[in-house]
Short mmCIF file of C-alpha atoms and ligand atoms in Angstrom, two decimals:
data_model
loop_
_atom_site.label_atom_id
_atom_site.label_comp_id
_atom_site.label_asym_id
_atom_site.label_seq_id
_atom_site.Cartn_x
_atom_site.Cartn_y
_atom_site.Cartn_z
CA UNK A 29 31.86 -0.16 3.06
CA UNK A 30 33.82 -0.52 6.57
CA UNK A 31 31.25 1.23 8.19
CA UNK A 32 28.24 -0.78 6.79
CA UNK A 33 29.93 -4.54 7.91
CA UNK A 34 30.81 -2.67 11.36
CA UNK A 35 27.51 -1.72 11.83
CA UNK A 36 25.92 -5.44 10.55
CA UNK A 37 28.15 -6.96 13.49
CA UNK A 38 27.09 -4.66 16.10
CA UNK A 39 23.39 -5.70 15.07
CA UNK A 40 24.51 -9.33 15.57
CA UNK A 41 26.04 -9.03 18.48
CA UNK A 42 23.11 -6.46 20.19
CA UNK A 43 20.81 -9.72 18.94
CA UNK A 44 22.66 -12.39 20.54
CA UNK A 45 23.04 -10.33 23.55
CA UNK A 46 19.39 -9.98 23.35
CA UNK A 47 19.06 -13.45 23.08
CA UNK A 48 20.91 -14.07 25.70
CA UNK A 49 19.31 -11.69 28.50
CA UNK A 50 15.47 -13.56 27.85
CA UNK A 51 16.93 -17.04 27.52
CA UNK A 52 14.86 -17.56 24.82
CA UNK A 53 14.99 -20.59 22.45
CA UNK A 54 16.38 -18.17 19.67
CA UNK A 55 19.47 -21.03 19.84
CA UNK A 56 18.81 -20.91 15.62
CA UNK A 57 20.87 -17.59 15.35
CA UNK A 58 23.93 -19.14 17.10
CA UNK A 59 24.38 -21.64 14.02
CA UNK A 60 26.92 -20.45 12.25
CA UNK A 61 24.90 -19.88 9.44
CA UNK A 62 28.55 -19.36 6.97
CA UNK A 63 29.21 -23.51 7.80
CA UNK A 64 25.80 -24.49 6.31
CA UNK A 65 26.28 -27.04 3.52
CA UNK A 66 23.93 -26.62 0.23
CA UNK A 67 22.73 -29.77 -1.50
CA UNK A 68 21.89 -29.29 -4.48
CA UNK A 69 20.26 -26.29 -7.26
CA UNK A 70 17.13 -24.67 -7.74
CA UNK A 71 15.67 -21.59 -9.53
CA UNK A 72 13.82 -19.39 -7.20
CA UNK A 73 9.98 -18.79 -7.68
CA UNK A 74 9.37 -14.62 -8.20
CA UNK A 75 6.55 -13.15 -7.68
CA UNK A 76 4.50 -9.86 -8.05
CA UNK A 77 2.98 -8.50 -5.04
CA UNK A 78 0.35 -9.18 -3.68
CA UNK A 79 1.71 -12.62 -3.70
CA UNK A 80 4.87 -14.56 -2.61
CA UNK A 81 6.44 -17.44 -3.66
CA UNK A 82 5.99 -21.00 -1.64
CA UNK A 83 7.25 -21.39 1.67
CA UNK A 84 10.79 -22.98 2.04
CA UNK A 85 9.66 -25.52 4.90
CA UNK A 86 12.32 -28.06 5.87
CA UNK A 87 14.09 -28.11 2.60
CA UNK A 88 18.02 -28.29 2.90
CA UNK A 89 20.11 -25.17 1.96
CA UNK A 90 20.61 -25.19 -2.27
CA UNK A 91 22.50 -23.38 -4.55
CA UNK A 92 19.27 -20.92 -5.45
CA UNK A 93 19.68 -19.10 -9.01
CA UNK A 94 17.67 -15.89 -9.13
CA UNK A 95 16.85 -13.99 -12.53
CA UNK A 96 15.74 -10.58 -12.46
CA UNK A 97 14.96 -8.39 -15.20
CA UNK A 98 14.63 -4.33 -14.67
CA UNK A 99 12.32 -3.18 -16.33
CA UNK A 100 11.42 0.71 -17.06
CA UNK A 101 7.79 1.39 -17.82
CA UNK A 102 4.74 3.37 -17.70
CA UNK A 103 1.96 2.76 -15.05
CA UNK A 104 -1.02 4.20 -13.42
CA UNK A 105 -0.82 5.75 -10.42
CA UNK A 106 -4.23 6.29 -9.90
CA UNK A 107 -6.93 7.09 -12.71
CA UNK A 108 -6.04 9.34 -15.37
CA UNK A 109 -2.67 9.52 -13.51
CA UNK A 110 0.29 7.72 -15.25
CA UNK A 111 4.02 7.36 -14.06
CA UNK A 112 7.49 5.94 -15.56
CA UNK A 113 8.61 3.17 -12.87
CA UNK A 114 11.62 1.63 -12.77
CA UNK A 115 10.66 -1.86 -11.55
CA UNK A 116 12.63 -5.07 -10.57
CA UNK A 117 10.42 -7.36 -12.36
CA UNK A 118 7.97 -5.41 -13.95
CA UNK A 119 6.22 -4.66 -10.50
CA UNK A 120 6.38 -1.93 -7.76
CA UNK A 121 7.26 -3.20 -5.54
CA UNK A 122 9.37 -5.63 -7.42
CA UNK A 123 9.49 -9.49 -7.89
CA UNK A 124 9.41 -11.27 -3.98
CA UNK A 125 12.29 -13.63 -3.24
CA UNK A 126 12.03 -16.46 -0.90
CA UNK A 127 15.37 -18.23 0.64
CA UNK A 128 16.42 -19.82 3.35
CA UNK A 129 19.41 -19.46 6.05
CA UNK A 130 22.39 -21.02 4.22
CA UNK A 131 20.91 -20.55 0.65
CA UNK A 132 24.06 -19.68 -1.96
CA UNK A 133 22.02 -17.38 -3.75
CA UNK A 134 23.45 -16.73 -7.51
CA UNK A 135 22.02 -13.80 -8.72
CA UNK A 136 21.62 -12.83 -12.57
CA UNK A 137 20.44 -8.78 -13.08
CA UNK A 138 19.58 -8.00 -16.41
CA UNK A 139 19.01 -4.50 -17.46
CA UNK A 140 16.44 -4.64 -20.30
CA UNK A 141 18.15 -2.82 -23.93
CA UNK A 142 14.94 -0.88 -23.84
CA UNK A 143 15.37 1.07 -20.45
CA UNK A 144 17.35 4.25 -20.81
CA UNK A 145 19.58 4.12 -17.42
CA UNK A 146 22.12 2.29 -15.67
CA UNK A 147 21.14 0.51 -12.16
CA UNK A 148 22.50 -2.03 -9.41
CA UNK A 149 21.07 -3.77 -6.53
CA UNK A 150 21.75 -3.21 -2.94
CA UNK A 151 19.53 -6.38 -0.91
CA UNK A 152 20.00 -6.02 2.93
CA UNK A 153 20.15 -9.44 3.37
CA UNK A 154 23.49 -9.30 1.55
CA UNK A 155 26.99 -9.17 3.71
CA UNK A 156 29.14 -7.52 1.69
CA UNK A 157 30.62 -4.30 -0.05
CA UNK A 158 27.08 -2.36 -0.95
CA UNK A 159 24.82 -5.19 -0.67
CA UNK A 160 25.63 -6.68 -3.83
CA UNK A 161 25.33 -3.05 -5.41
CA UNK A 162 28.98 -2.77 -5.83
CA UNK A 163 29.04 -5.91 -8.55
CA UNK A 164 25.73 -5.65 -9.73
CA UNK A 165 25.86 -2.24 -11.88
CA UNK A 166 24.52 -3.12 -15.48
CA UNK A 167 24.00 -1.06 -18.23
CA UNK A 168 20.94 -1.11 -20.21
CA UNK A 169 21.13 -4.37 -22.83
CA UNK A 170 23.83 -6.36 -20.45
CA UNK A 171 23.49 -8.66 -17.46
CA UNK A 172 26.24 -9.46 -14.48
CA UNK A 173 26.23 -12.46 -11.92
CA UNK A 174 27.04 -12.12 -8.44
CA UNK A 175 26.59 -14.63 -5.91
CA UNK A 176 26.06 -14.59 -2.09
CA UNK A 177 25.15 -16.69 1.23
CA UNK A 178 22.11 -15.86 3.51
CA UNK A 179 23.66 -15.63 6.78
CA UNK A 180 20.61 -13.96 8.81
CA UNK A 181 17.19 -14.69 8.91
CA UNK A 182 14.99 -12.39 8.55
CA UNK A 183 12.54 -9.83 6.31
CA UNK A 184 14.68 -7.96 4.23
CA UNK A 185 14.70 -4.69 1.90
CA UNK A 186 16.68 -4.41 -1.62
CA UNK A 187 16.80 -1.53 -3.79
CA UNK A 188 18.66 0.00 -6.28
CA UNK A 189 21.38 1.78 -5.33
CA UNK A 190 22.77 3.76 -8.68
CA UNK A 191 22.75 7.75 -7.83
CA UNK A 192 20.98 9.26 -7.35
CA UNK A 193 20.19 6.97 -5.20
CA UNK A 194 16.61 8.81 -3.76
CA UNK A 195 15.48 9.05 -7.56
CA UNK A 196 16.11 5.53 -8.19
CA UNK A 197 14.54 4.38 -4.83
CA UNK A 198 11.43 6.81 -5.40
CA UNK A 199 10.59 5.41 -8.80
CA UNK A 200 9.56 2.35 -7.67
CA UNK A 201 13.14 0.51 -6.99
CA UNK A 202 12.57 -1.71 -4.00
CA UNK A 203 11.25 -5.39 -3.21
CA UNK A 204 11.59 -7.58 -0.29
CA UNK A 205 13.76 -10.82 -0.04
CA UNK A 206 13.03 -13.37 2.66
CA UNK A 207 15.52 -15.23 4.28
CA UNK A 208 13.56 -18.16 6.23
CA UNK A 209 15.25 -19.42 9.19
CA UNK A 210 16.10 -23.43 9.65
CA UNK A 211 13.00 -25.53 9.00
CA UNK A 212 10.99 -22.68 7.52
CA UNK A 213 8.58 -20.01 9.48
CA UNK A 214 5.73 -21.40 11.64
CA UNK A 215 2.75 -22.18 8.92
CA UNK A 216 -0.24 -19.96 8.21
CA UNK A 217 -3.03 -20.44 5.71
CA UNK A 218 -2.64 -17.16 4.21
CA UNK A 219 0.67 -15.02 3.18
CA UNK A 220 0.71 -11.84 1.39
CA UNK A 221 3.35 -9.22 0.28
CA UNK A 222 2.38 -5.41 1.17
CA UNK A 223 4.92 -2.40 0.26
CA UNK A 224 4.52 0.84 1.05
CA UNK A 225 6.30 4.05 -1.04
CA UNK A 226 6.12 7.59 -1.17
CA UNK A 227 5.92 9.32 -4.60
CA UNK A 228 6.94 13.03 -5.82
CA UNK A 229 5.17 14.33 -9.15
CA UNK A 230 4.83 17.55 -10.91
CA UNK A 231 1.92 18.10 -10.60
CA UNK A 232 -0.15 18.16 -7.66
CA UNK A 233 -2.17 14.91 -6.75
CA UNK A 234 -4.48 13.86 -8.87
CA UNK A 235 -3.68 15.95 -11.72
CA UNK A 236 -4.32 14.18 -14.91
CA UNK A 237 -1.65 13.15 -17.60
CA UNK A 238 1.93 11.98 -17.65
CA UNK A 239 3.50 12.77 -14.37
CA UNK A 240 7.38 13.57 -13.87
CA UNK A 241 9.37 12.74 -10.92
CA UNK A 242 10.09 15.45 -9.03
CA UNK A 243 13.29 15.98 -7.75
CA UNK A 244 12.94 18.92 -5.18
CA UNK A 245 9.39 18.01 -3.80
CA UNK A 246 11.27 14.37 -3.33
CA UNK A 247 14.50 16.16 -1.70
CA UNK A 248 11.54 18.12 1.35
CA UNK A 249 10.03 15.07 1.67
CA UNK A 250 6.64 16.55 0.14
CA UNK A 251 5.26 13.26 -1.38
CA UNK A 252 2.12 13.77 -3.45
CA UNK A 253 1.33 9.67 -3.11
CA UNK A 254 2.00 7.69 0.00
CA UNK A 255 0.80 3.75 -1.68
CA UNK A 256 0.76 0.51 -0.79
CA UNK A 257 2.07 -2.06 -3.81
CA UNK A 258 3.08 0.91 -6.06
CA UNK A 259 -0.28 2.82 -7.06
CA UNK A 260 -3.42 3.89 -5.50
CA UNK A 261 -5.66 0.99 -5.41
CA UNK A 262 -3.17 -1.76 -5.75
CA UNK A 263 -5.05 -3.86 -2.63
CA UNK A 264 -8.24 -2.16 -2.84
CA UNK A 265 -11.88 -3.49 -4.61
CA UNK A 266 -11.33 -6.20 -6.84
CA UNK A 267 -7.42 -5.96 -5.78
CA UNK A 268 -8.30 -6.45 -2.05
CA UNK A 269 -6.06 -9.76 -0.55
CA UNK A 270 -8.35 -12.33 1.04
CA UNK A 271 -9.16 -14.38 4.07
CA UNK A 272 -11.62 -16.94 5.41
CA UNK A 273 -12.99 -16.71 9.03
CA UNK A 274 -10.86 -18.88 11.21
CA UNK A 275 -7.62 -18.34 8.74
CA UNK A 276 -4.28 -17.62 10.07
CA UNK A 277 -2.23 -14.48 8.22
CA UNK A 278 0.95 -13.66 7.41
CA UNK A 279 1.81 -9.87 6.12
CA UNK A 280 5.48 -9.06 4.44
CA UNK A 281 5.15 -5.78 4.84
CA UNK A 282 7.94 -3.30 3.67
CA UNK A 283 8.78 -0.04 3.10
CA UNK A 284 10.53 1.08 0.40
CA UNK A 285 10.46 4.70 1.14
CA UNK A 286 12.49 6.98 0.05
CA UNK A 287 11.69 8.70 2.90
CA UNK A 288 8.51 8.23 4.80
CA UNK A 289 8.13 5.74 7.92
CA UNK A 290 5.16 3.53 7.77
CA UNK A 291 2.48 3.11 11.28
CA UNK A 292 1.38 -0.02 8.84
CA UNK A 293 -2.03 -0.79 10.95
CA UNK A 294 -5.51 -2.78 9.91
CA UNK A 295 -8.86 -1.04 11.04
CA UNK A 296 -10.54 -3.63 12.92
CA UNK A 297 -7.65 -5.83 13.35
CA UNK A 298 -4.87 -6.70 15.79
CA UNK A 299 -1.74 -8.32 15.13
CA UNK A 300 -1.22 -11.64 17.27
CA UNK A 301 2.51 -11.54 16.47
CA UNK A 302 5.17 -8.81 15.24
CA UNK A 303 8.51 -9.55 13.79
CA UNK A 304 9.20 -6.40 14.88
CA UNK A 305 11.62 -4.70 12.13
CA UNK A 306 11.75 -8.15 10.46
CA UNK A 307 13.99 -9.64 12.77
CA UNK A 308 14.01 -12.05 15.29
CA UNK A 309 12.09 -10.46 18.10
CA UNK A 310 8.44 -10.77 18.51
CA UNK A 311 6.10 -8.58 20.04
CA UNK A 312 2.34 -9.72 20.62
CA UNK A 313 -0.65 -8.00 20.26
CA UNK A 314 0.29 -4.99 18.61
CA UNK A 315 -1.98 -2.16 17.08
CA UNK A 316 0.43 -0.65 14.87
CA UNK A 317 3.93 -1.58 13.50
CA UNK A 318 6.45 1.59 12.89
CA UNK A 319 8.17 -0.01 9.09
CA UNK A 320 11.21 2.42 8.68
CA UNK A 321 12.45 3.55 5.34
CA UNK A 322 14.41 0.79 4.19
CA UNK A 323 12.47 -2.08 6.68
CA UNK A 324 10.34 -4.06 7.13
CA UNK A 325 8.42 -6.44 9.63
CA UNK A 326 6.19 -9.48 9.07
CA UNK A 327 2.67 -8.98 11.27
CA UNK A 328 0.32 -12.36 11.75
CA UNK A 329 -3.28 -12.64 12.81
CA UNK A 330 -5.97 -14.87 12.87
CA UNK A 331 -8.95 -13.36 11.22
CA UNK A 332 -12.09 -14.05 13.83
CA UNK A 333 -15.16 -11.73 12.28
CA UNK A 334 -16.08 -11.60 8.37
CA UNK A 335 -16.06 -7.89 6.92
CA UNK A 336 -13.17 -5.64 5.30
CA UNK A 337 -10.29 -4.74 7.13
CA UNK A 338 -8.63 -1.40 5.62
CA UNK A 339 -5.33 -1.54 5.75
CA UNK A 340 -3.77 1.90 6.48
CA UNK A 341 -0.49 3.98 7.12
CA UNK A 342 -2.10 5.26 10.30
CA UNK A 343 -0.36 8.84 9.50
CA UNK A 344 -3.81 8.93 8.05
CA UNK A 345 -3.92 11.98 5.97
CA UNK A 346 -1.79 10.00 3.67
CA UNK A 347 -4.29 6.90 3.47
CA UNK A 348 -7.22 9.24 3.19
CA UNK A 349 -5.53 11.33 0.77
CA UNK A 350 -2.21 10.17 -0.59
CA UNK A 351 -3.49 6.25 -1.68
CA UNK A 352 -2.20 4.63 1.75
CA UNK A 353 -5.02 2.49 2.18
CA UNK A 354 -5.35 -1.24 0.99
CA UNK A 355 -8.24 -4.03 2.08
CA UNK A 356 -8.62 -7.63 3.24
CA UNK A 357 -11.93 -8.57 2.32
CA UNK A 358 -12.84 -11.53 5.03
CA UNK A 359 -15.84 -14.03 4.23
CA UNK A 360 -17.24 -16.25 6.56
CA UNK A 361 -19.56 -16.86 9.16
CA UNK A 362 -20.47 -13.88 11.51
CA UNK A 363 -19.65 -13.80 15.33
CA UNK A 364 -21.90 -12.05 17.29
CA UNK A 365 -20.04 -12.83 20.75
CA UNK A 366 -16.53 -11.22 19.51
CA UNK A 367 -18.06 -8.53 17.32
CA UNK A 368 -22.14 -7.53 17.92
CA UNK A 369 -21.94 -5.42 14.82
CA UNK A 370 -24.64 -2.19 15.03
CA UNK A 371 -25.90 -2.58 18.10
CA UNK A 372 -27.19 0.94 19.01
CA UNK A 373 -26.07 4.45 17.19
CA UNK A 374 -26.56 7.95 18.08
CA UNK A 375 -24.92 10.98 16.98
CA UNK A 376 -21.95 12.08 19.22
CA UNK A 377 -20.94 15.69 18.43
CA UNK A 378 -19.22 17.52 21.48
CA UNK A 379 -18.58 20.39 18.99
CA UNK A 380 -22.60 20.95 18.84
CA UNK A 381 -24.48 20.17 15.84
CA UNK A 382 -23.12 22.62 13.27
CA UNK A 383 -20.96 20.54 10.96
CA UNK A 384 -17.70 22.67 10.04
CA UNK A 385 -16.82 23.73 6.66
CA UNK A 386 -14.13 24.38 4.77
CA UNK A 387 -13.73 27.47 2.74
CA UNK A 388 -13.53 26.85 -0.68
CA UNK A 389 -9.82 25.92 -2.50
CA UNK A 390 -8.71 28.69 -5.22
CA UNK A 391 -8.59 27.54 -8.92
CA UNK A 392 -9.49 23.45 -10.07
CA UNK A 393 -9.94 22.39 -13.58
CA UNK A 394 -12.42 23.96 -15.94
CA UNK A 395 -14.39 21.76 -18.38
CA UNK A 396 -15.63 22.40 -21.12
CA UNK A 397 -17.63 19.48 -22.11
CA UNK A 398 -19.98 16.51 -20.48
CA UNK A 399 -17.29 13.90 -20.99
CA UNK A 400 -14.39 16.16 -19.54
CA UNK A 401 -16.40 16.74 -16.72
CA UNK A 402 -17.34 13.54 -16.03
CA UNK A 403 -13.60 12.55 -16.99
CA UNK A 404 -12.40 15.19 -14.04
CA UNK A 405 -15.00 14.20 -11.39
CA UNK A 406 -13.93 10.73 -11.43
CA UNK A 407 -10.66 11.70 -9.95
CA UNK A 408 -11.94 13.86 -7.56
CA UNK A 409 -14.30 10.98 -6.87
CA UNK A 410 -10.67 8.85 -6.36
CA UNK A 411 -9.24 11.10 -4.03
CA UNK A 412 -12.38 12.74 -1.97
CA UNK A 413 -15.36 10.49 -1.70
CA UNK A 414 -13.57 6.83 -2.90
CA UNK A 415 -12.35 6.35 1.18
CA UNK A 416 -15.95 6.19 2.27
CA UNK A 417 -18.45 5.39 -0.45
CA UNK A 418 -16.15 2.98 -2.76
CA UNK A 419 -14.68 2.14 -5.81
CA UNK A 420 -17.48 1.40 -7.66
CA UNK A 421 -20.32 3.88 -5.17
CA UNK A 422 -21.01 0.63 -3.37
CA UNK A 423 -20.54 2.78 0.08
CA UNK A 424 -20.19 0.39 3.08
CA UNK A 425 -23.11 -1.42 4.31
CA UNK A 426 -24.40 0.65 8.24
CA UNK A 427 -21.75 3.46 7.96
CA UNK A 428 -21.64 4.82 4.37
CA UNK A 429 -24.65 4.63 1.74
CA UNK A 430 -23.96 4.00 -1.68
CA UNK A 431 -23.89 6.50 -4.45
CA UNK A 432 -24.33 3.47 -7.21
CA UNK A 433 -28.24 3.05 -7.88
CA UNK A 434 -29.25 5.47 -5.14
CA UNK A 435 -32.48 6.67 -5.06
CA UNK A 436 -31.67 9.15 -2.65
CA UNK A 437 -28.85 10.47 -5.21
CA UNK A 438 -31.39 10.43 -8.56
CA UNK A 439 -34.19 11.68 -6.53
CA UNK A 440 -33.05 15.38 -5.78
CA UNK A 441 -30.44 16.66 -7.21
CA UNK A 442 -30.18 20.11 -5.25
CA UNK A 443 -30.30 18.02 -2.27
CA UNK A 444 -27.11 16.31 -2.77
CA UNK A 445 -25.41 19.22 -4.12
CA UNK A 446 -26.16 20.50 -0.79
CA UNK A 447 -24.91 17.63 1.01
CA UNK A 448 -20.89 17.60 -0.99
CA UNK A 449 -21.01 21.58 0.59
CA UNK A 450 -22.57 21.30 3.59
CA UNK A 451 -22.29 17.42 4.48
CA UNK A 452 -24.98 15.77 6.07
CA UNK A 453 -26.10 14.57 9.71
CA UNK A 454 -28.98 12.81 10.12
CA UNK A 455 -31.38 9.80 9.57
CA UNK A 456 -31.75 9.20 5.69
CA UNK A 457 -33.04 5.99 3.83
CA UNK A 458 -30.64 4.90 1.18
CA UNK A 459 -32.28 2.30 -1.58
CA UNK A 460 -34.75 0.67 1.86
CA UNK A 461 -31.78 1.24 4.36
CA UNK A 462 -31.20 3.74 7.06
CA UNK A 463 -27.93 5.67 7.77
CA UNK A 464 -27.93 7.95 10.61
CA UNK A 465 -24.01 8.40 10.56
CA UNK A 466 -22.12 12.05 9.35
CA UNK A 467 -20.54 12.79 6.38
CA UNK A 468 -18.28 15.84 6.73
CA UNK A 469 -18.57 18.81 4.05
CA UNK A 470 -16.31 18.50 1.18
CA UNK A 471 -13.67 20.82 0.65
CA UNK A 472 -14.47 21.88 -3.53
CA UNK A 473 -14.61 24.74 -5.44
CA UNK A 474 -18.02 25.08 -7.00
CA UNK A 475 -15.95 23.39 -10.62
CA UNK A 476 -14.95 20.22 -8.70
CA UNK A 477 -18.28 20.00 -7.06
CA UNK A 478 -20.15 19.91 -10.12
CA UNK A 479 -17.68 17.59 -11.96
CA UNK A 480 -17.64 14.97 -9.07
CA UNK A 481 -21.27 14.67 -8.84
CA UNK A 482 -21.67 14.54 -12.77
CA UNK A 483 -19.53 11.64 -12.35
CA UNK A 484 -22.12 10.19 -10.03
CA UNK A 485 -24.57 10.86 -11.71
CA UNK A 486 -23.33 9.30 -15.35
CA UNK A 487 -21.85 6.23 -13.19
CA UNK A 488 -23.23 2.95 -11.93
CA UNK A 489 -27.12 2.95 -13.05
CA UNK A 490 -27.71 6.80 -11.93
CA UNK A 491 -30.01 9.21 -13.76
CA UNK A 492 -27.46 11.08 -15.86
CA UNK A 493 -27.88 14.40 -14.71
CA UNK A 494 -25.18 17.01 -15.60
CA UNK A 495 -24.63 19.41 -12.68
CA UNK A 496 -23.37 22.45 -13.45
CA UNK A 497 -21.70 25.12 -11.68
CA UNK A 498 -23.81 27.31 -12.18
CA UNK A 499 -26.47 25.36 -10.09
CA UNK A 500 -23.93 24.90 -7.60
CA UNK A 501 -23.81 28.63 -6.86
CA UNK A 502 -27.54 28.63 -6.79
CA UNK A 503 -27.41 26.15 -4.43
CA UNK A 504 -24.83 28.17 -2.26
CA UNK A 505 -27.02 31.52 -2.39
CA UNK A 506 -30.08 30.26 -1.52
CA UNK A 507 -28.69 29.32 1.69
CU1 LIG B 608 18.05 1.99 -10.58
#
């Protein structure tokens, strides 16, 4: 407990000495935030990600009642995959809480009679023994009241803190609280709440059904789900956050772990300011912000150019294959000057025009009927093809054709099994438009490749075709 306030004091004094060596107008963090007077009550907004609550603005410091309720429940991880979270809220992450400097925050947990375990709550904007997780334990069907002052500004992490700890944490434990400083952050038109998490099942990703948490792949640090907002497609499709050209932005972003860092970045987007770490400090035009287990930072950026920006953890395997990967859809008026679009596009392959592939994985899924293999190539379609052609086959429009309504697709079917082996290269003419891009081949056993293009086929206005794996293996031999 020593050793936690010790190491909050260094932190305030290696700020102020900061603050001191740039002279900058950081003068905010020298009020002594413990002398701040509140004026009157209020009950703090909540709310789910992706939203937050209403800025503070100028509003005095108040006594600020906040009432959370833990909930323990099942959720989708991604389709066909379900999970028991442990939420603050009824969200992963859980409820976002907005203060301000000064703030006597009294703070009512209430562990729902339904949930099975005991839990507490450690928020790092807390100084004091645990972070509040020292009078905060509640058993399932009670409550308990603690109370605290925000003494630091700043983007903050909470979690629950009842061992084991990691188990807690990796079930979904963790939210963000926001301390604003003294007359509220700078405004923007557009704020959002973004938390990343790491998540250990049983079974292997994507495999179908209940999944348990599990401990040991959680204890190497072998997560089978690296998410933004708790799931796999929390921010993307119809869950995308939104902007209008011209629109400032303001990202919470956190990271809730358990143990993964986050290179939080947006394809096709830099970030005009960085609080880096969610401090006072800010660093300008960034590319990518490191979010430690446990952190956070708040990243702003005016949005210039209409299109969708993919969020990513830029350790990309995990947003291509893990669920790390989140969008900002962006409408407006088109730019030419800052962004030409397509101008002119060849093929650039230094490796020669062979496209590599990837030897087939040992066992997948047998099914046994039309329905289970349309059931099972839907989430390979979620975890293999989703990244480029979309939720719903829409593709992207100049980079990745659609699968939905494709003429292409219904017009040959031997064709595009031989494009999910061998991936394609090339000029082709999707539904009146060209793609000359690449398309790597897929890594699938001759199962998985039949199941994910049944799905296809039996989804979005295709020609129904079952493809079997049987004519997969044709396909293979006669090449
Ligand atoms: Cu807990």
């Amino acid at each position: 407990m020593n050793h936690r306030l010790s190491i909050k004091i260094l932190t305030l004094s290696v700020a102020l000495i900061f603050a001191s060596c740039t002279g900058s107008d950081n003068s905010k963090t020298s009020v002594d935030a413990a002398s701040i007077k509140v004026s009157g009550e209020m009950v703090a907004e909540l709310t789910a990600p992706p939203f937050v609550p209403a800025p503070v603005g100028n509003r005095s410091a108040k006594k600020l009642t906040v009432d959370m309720e833990i909930l323990e429940q099942v959720g989708e991880m991604t389709d066909g995959v379900k999970y028991v979270y442990w939420t603050f809220g009824g969200s992963v992450p859980g409820s976002f809480i907005r203060t301000r400097v000064g703030d006597e925050v009294e703070f009512t947990l209430k562990n729902h009679p339904d949930n099975k375990l005991p839990h507490n709550i450690d928020l790092h904007a807390v100084t004091g023994a645990g972070g509040g997780a020292a009078s905060s334990f509640v058993a399932p069907g009670h409550e308990v009241t603690f109370s605290f002052k925000t003494l630091n500004p700043g983007l903050y992490v909470y979690h629950c803190a009842t061992a084991p700890v990691g188990m807690h944490i990796a079930n979904g434990m963790y939210g963000l609280i926001l301390v604003e400083p003294e007359g509220g952050l700078p405004a923007v038109d557009r704020e959002y709440y973004v938390m990343q998490g790491d998540f250990y099942t049983k079974g292997e990703n994507g495999q179908p059904g209940l999944q348990p948490f599990d401990m040991q792949k959680a204890v190497d640090e072998d997560a089978d789900y690296v998410v933004f907002n708790g799931k796999v497609g929390a921010l993307t499709g119809d869950n995308a956050i939104t902007a209008k050209v011209g629109e400032t932005v303001r990202l919470f972003v956190g990271n809730g772990g358990p143990n993964l860092v986050s290179s939080f970045h947006i394809i096709g987007e830099i970030f005009d300011r960085v609080n880096i770490e969610g401090g006072d400090a800010i660093n300008e035009n960034v590319q990518t912000t490191l979010v430690p287990a446990g952190g956070a930072a708040m990243v702003e950026f005016k949005v210039d150019v209409p299109g969708t920006f993919i969020l990513v953890d830029h350790s990309i395997f995990r947003a291509f294959n893990k669920g790390a990967l989140g969008m900002l859809k962006v409408e407006g008026e088109e730019n030419k000057t800052l962004y030409s679009g397509k101008q002119i596009e060849g093929i650039y392959n230094p490796e020669g025009g062979s496209i590599q592939e990837t030897p087939d994985a040992p066992e997948a899924p047998v099914a046994s009927s039309l329905a289970e293999r349309i059931d099972i190539g839907k989430q390979i379609y979620s975890q293999t093809c989703f990244a480029c052609h979309q939720g719903e086959g829409q593709g992207i429009a100049g980079a990745f054709p659609p699968l939905a309504k494709s003429d292409y697709l219904n017009e040959d079917v031997n064709r595009a099994i031989d494009i999910v082996l061998h991936g394609k290269s090339g000029e082709i003419t999707v539904n009146g438009e060209k793609y000359n891009s690449m398309m790597t081949a897929q890594t699938l056993t001759n199962e998985e490749a039949a199941n994910v293009l049944t799905f296809i086929y039996n989804s979005w206005g295709n020609n129904k075709t079952e493809v079997t794996p049987a004519m997969v293996a044709a396909a293979k031999s006669s090449h």
